[in-house]
Short mmCIF file of C-alpha atoms in Angstrom, two decimals:
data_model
loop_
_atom_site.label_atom_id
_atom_site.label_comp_id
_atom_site.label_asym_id
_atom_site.label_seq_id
_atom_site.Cartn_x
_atom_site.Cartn_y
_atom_site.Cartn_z
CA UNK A 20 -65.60 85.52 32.15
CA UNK A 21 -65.78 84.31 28.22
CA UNK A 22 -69.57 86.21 28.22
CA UNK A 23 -67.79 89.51 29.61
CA UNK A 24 -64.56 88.93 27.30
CA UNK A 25 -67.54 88.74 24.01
CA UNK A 26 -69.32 91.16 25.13
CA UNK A 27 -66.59 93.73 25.17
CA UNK A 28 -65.01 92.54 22.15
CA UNK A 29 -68.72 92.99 20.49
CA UNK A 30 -68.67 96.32 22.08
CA UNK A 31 -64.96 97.21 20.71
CA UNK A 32 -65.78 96.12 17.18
CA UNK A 33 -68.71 98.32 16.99
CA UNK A 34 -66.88 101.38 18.51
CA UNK A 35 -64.09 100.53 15.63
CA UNK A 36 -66.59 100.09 12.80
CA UNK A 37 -68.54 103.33 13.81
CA UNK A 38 -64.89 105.88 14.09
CA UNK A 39 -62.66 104.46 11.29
CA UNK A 40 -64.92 105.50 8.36
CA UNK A 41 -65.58 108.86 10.36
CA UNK A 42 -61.74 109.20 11.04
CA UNK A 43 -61.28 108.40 7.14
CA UNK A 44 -64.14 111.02 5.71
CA UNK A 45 -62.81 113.59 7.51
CA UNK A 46 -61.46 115.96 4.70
CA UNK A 47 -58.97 118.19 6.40
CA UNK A 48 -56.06 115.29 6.48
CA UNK A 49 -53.51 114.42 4.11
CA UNK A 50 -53.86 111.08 3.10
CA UNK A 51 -50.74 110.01 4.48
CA UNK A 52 -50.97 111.75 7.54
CA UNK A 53 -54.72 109.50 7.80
CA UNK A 54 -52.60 106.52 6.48
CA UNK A 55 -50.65 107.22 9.40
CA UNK A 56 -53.36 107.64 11.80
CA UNK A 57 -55.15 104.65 10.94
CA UNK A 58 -51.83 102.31 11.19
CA UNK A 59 -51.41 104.14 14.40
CA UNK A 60 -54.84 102.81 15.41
CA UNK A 61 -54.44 99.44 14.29
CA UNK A 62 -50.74 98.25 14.99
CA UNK A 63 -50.04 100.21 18.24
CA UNK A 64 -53.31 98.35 20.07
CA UNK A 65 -51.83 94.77 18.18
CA UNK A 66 -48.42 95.34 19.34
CA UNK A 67 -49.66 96.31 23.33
CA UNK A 68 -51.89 93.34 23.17
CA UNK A 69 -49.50 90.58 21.61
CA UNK A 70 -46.95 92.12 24.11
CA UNK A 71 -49.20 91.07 26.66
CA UNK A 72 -50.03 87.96 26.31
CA UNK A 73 -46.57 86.92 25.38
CA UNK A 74 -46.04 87.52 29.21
CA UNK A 75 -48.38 85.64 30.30
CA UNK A 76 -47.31 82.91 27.69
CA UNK A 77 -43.84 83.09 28.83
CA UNK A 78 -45.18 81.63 32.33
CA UNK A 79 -46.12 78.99 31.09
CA UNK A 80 -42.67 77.58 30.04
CA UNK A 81 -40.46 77.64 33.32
CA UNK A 82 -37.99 75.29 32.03
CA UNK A 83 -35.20 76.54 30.21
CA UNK A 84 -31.21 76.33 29.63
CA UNK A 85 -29.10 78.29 31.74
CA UNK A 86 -26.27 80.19 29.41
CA UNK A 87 -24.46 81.91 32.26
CA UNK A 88 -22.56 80.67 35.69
CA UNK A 89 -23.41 84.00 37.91
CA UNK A 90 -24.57 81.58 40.88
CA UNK A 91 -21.04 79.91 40.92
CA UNK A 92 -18.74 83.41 40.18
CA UNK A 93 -16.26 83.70 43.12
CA UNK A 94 -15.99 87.69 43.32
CA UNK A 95 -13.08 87.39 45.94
CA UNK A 96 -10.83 85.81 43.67
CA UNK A 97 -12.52 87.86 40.23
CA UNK A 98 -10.24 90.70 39.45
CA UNK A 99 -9.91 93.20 36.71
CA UNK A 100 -6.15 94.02 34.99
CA UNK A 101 -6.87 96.12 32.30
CA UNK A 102 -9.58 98.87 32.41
CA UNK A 103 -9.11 101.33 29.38
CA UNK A 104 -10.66 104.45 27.99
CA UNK A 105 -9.24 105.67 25.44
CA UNK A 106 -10.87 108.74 23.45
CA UNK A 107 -9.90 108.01 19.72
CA UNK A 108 -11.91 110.98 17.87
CA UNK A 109 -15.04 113.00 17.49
CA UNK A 110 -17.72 113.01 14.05
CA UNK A 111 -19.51 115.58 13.82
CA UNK A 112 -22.87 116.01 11.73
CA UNK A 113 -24.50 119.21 11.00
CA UNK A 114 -28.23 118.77 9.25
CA UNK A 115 -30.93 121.16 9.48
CA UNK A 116 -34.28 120.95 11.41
CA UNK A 117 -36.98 120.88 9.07
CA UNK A 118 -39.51 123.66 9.27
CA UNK A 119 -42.96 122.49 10.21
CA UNK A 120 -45.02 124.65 8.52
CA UNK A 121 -48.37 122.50 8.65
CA UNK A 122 -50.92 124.70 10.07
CA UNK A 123 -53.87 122.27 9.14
CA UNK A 124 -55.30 120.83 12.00
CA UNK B 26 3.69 118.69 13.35
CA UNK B 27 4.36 115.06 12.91
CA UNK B 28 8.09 114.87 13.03
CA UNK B 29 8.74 110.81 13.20
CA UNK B 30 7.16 107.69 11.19
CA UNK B 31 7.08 104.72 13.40
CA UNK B 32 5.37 101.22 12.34
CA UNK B 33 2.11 101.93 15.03
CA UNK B 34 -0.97 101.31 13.20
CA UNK B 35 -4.74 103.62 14.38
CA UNK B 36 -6.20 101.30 16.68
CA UNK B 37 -9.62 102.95 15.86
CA UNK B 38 -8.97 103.09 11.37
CA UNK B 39 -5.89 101.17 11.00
CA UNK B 40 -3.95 104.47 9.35
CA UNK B 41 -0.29 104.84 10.10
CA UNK B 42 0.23 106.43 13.46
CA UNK B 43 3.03 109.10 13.69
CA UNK B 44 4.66 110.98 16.67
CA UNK B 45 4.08 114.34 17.70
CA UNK B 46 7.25 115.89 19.17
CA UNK B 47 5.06 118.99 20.50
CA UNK B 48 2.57 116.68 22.10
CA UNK B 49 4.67 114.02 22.96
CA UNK B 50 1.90 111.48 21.31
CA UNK B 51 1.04 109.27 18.53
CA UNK B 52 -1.08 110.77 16.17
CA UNK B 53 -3.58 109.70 13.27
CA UNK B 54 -3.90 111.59 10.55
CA UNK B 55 -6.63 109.88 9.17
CA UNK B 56 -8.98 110.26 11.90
CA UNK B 57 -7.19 112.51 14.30
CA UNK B 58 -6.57 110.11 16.68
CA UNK B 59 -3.98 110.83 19.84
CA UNK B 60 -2.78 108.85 21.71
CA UNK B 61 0.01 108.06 24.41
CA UNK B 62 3.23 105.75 23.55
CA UNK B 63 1.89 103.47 26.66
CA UNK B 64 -1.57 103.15 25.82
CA UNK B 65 -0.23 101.92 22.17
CA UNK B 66 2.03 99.62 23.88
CA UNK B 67 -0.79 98.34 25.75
CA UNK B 68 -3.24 97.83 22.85
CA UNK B 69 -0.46 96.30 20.69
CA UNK B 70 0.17 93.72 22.73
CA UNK B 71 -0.45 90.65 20.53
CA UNK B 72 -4.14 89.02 20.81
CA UNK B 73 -5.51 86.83 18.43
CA UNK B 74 -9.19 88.22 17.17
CA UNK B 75 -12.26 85.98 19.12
CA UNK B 76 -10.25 83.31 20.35
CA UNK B 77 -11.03 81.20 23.28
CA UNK B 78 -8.59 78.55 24.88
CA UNK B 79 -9.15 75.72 26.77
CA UNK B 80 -5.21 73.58 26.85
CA UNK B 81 -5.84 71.96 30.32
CA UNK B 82 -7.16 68.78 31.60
CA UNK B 83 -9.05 68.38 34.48
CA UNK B 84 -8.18 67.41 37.96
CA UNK B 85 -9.86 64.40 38.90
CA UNK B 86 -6.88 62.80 41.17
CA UNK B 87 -9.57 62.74 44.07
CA UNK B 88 -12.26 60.73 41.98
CA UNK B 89 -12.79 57.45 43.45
CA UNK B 90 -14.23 53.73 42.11
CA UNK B 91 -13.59 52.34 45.51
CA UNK B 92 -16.87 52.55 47.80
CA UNK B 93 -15.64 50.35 50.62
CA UNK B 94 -17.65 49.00 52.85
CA UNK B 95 -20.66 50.66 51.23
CA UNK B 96 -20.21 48.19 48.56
CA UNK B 97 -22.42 45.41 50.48
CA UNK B 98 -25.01 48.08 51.36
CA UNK B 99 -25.57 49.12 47.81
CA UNK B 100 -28.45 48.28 45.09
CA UNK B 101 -28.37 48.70 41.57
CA UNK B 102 -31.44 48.38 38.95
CA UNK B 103 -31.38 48.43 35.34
CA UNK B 104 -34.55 49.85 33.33
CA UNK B 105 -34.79 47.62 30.14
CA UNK B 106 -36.95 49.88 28.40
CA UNK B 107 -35.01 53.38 28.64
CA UNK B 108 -31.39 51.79 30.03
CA UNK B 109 -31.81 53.81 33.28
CA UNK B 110 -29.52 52.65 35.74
CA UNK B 111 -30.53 53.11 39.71
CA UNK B 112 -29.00 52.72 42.82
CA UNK B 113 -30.35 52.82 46.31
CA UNK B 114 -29.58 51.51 49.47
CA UNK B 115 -30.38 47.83 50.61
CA UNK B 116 -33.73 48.65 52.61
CA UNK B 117 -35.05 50.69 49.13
CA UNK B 118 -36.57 49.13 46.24
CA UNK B 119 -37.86 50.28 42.92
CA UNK B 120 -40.82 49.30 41.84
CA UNK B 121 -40.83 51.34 38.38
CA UNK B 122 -38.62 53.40 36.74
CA UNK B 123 -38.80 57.13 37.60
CA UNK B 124 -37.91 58.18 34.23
CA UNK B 125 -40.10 55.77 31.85
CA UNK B 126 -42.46 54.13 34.39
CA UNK B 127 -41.49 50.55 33.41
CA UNK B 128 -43.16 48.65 35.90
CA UNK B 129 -40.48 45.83 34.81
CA UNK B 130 -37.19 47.34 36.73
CA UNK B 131 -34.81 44.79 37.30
CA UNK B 132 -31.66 44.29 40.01
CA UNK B 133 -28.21 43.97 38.32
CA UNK B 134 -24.73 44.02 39.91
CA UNK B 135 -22.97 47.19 41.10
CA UNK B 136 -19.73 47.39 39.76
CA UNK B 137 -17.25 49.74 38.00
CA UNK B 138 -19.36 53.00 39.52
CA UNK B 139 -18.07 56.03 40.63
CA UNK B 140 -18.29 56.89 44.11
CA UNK B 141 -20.06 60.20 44.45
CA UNK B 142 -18.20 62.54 46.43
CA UNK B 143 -20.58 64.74 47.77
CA UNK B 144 -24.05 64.64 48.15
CA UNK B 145 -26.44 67.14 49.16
CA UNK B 146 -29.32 65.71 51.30
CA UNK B 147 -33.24 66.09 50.32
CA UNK B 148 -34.61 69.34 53.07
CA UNK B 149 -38.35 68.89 51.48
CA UNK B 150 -40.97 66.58 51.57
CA UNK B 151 -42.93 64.89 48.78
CA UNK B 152 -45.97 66.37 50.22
CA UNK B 153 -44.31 69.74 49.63
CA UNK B 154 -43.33 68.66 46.16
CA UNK B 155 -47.21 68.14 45.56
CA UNK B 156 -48.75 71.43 47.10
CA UNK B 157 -45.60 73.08 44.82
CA UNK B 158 -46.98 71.67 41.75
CA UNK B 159 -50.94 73.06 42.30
CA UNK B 160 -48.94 76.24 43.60
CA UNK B 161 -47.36 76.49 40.25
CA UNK B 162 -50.72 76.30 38.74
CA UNK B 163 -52.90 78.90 40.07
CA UNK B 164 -52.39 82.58 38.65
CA UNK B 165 -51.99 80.69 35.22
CA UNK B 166 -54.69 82.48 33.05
CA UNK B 167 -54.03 80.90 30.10
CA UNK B 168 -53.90 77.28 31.87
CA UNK B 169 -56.96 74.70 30.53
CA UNK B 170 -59.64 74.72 33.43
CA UNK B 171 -59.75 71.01 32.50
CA UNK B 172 -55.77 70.63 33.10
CA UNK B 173 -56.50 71.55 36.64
CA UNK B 174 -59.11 69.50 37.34
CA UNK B 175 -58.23 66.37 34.95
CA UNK B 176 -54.72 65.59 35.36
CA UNK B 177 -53.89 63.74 38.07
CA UNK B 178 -49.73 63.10 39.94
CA UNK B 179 -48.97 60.07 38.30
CA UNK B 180 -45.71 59.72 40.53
CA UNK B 181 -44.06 61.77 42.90
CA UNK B 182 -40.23 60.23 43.26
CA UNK B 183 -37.29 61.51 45.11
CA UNK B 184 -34.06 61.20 42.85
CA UNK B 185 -30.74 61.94 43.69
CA UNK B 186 -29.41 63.23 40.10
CA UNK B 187 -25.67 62.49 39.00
CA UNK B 188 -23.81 65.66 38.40
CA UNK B 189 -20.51 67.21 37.44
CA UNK B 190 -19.23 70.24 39.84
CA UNK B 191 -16.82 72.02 37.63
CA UNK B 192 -14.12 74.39 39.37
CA UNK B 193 -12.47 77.03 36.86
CA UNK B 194 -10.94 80.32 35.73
CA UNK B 195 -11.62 82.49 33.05
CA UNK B 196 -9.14 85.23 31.58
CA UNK B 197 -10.79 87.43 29.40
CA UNK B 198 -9.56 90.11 27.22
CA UNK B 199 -12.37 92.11 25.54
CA UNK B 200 -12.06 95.43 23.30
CA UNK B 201 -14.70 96.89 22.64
CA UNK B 202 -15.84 100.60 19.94
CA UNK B 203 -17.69 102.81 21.96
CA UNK B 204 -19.17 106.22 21.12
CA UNK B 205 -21.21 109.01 23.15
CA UNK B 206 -23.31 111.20 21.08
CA UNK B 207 -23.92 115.02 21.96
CA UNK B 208 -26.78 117.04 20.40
CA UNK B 209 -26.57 120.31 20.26
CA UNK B 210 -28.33 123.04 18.39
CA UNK B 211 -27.36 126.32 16.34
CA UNK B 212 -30.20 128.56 14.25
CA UNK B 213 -31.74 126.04 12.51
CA UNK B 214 -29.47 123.50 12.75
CA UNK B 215 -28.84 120.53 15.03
CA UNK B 216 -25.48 119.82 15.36
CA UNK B 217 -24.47 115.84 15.97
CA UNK B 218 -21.28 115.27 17.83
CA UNK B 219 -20.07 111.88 18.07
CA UNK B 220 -17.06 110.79 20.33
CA UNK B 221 -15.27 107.86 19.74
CA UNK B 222 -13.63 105.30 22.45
CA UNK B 223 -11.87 102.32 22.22
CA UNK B 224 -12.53 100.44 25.29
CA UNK B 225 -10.37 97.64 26.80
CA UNK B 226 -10.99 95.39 29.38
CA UNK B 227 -9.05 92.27 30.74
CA UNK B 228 -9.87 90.08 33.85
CA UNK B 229 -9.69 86.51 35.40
CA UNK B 230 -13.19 85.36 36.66
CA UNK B 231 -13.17 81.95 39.00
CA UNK B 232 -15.63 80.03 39.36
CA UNK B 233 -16.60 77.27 42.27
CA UNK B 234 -18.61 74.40 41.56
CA UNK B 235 -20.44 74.85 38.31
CA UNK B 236 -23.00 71.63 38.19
CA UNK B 237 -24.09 69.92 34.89
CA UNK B 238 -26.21 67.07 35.29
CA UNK B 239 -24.77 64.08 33.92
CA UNK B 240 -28.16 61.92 33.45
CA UNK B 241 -29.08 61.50 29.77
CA UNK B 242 -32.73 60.84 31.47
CA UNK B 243 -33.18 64.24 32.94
CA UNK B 244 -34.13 66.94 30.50
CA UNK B 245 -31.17 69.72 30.68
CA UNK B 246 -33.80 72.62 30.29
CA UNK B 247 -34.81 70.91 34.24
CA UNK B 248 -31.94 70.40 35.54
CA UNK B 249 -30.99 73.86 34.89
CA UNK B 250 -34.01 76.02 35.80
CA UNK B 251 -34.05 74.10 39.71
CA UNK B 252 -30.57 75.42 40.09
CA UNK B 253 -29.02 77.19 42.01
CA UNK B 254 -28.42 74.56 44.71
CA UNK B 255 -26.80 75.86 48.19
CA UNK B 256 -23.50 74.56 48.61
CA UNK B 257 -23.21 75.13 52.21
CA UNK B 258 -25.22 72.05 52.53
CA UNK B 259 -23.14 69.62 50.84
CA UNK B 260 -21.86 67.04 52.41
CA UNK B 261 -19.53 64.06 51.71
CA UNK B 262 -21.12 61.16 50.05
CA UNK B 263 -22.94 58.96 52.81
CA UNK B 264 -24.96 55.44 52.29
CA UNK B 265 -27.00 57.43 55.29
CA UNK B 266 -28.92 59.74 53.39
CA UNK B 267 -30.22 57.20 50.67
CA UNK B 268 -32.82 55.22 52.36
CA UNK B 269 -35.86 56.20 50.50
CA UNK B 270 -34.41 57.41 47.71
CA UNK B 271 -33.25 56.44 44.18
CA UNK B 272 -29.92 57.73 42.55
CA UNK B 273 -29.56 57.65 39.34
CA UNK B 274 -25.75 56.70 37.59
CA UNK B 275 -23.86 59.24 35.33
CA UNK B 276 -24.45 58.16 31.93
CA UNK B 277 -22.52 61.22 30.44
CA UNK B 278 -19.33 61.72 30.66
CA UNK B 279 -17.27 64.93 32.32
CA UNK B 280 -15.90 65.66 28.87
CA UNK B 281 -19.03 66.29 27.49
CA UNK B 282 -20.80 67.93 30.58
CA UNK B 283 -17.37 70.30 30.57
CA UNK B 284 -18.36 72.09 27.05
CA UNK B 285 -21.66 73.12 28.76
CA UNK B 286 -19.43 74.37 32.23
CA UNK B 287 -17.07 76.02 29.89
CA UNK B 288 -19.91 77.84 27.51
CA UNK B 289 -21.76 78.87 30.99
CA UNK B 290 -18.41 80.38 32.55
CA UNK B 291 -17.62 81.97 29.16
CA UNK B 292 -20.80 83.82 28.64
CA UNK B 293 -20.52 84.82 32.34
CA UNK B 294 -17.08 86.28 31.84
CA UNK B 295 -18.21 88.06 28.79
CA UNK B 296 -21.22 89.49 30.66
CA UNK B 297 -19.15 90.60 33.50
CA UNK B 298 -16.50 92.49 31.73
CA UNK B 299 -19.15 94.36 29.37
CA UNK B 300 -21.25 95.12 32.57
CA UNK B 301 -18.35 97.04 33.20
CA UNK B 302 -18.45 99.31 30.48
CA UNK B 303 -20.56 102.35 30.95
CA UNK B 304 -21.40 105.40 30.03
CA UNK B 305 -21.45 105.20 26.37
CA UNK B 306 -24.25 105.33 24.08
CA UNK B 307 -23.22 102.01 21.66
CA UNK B 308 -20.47 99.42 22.40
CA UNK B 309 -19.74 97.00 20.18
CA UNK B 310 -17.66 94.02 20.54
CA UNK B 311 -14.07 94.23 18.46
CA UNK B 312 -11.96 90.99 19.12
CA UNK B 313 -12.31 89.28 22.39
CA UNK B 314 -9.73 86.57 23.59
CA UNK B 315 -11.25 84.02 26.32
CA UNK B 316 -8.50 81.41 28.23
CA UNK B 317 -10.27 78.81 30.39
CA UNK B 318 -8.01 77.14 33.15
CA UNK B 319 -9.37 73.86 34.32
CA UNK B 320 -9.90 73.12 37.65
CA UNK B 321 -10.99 70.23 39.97
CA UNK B 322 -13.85 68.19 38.82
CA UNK B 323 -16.55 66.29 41.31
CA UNK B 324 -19.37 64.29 40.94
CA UNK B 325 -22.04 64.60 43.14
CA UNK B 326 -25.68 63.60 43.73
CA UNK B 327 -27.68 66.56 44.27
CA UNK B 328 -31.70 66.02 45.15
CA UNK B 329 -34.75 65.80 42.43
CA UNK B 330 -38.90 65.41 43.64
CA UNK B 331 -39.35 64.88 39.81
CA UNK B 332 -43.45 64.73 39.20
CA UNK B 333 -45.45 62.85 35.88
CA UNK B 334 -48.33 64.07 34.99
CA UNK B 335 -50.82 62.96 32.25
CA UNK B 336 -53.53 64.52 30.12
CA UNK B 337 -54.94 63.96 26.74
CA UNK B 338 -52.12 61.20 26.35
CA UNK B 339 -49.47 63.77 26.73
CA UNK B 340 -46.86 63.59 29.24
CA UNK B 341 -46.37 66.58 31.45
CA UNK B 342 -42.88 66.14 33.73
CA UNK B 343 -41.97 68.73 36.59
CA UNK B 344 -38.98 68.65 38.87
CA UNK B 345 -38.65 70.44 42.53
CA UNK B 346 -35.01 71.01 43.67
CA UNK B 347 -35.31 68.92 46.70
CA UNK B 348 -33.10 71.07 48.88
CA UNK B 349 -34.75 74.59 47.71
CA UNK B 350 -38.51 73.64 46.50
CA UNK B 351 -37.97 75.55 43.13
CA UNK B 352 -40.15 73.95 40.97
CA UNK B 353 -40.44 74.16 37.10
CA UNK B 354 -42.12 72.29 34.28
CA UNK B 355 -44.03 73.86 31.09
CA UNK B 356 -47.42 73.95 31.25
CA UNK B 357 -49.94 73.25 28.10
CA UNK B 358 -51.58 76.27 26.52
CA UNK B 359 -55.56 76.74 25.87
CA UNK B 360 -54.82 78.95 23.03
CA UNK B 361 -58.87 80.18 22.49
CA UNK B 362 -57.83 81.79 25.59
CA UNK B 363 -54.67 83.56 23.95
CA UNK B 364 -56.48 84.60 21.41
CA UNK B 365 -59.79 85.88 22.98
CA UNK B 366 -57.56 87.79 25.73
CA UNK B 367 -55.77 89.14 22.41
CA UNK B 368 -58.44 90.33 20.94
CA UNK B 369 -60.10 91.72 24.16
CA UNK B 370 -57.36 94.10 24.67
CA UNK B 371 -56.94 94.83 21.74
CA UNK B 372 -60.12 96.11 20.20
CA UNK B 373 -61.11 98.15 22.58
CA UNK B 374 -57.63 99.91 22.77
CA UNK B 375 -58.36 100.78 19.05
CA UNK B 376 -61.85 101.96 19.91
CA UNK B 377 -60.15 103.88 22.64
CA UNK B 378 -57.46 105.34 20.42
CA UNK B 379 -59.67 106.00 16.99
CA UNK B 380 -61.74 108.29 19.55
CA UNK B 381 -58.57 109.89 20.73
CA UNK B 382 -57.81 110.66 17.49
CA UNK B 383 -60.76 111.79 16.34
CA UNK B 384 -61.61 114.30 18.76
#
């Protein structure tokens, strides 16, 4: 498992190392549109991973404090009195749509 | 055209509201609010902003020091290291002390206890409570191999864990600002519409039997993640179903176990009435007023396998509801792992998307 795990980390960092500089030399982008591109590269895979092993972290703790009483609610004697709706007013916002008119890629 | 000024204030900005003869309504207008004399009425009543109530005592005319007969029957040991204080029946003894180990128990008078008044009886095995425990290990990927193999049950002990079964209601009056947002568009322009609500909702929630363990030994974090327990197997308090067993003494009192019943059943009432509220695209909370009424109170003995486990001189503790087998305890991390697996998903993700883009 840890040889397969290096091995494709190896693998990754190489892949990485070899398309960044090629995704930054490429001419025909803005440089924050390739600012963009690269932080899309970076953060998006960080944020998928971290997300992911903060599940299976979470496993690991099983005991915590219980905030609510759902288990013990008696719904035969639970009963609503008031239930209200009441439309106050409407905001309304009028903005225009930008134009795209980036025809570079 | 507003034709009368009355003393009605905008329940959504606070501006003077005014009656429209034409309409027949109250009128804002500040923010062109409308809205019926009754509905006014309703939301004028008086309610003090985020208030919550609690003016009654608990029943507890049914609590009992008398045990009887039982009395004789009884055993009670005294831990001199951690001040646990055991009972069991005559044809038990401890050895050690379930909470601390102390090898050094020792056998003190019973007197001045509480009888319990229900109990609910053990339904699993401490064989079961073992096979739980390597259950709750495997699937763990980011468990030490060496946890697994190294750490060894210390003790396995059967405990019947002092609680407090709190009955209660809850009346809750909640209002809450809602809005539902329309887009639409026109040309070249997108048009934002955004209707505002004021939402009320009132309701009395009851509640049967909320437990709170009453042991300062027993981590609360435990206590609460074995729950729920089944109530339909509660029985009353017997000397017949401790043979075997230990039961540990309430060393906190109902007072203090109530604030956690009360914060539980709050939060529960709060959930409830908002889970009602639907439809809208935000809803935020404006004044909420919470009234707790106290109910009954009982103490009970509700059953614990509760498991030690050691490794690299750290204590690990479990505990198994004995009546359901839900078993919980926090397991160490082997953080290389964490961090490998990290970087294993995410480097090649990067590879993955830097291709992506490039191509």
């Amino acid at each position: 498992m840890k040889k397969i795990l290096s091995v494709l980390i190896c693998v990754s960092l190489c892949l990485c190392f070899c398309t960044l500089p090629v995704l930054a030399s490429d001419g025909s982008e803005s440089s924050e549109e390739l600012a963009f591109n690269i932080a899309i590269v970076i953060l998006v895979p960080l944020g998928i991973a971290l997300l992911f092993c903060m599940i299976l972290k979470s496993q690991m703790k099983t005991a915590r404090p219980q905030n609510t009483a759902h288990n013990y609610m008696e719904l035969d004697e639970s009963h609503l009195h008031i239930r209200l709706d009441l439309y106050t007013h409407s905001t309304r916002v009028v903005r225009k749509i930008p134009q795209n008119n980036n025809n570079s890629r | 055209m507003a034709t009368q000024v009355t003393n009605y204030h905008c329940p959504n900005c606070n501006g003077p509201l005014q009656f429209d003869a034409t309409s027949g309504k109250l009128e804002c207008e500040y923010c062109s609010g409308s809205f019926s004399v009754e509905e006014i009425e309703k939301l004028s009543e008086p309610n003090p902003e985020a208030t919550e109530d609690v003016n009654e005592e608990w029943d507890t005319s049914h609590l009992s020091f008398d045990w009887g007969e039982d009395r004789d029957k009884m055993r009670a040991y005294e831990c001199p290291s951690c001040g646990a204080r055991l009972l069991c029946d005559e044809t038990t003894a401890a050895t050690s002390c379930p909470y601390c180990g102390n090898p050094a128990v020792v056998q003190s008078q019973l007197q001045g206890d509480l009888k319990p008044d229900y109990i609910i009886p053990f339904s699993t095995t401490k064989e079961q409570a073992e096979e739980a425990l390597r259950k709750h290990y495997k699937g763990k990927f980011l468990l030490p191999k060496a946890f697994r193999s190294e750490n060894r049950i210390q003790e396995v002990r059967g405990i019947y864990v002092p609680f407090w079964l709190f009955d209660g209601k809850v009346d809750a009056d909640i209002r809450y600002r809602a809005t539902r947002k329309h887009i639409h568009r026109r040309g070249d322009e997108e048009i934002i519409v955004t209707d505002h609500y004021i939402v009320r909702r009132a309701g009395t929630f009851a509640f049967d039997r909320v437990p709170v363990d009453a042991s300062t030994k027993m981590p609360d974090n435990h206590m609460d993640s074995i729950e729920p327990f089944s109530y339909e197997a509660l029985k009353d308090f017997s000397m017949a179903y401790l043979p075997g067993f230990l039961a540990d003494k309430f060393d906190v009192d109902m007072d203090e176990c109530a604030l956690r019943a009360d914060r539980r059943c709050t939060q529960s009432t709060v959930d409830a009435l908002r889970s009602t509220v639907f439809g809208y695209d935000t809803c935020i909370t404006q004044w909420e007023h919470i009234r707790i009424h106290r109910g009954a109170v009982h103490y009970a003995l509700l059953p614990v396998w509760m498991l030690n486990t050691k490794w690299k001189d750290k204590e690990y503790l479990f505990a198994m509801n004995g009546q359901t087998g839900r078993l919980v305890g926090n397991l160490p991390i082997h953080w290389g792992k964490f961090w490998g697996l990290f970087a294993a998903i995410s480097l090649p993700l990067m590879a993955l998307m830097s291709y992506l883009l490039l191509f």
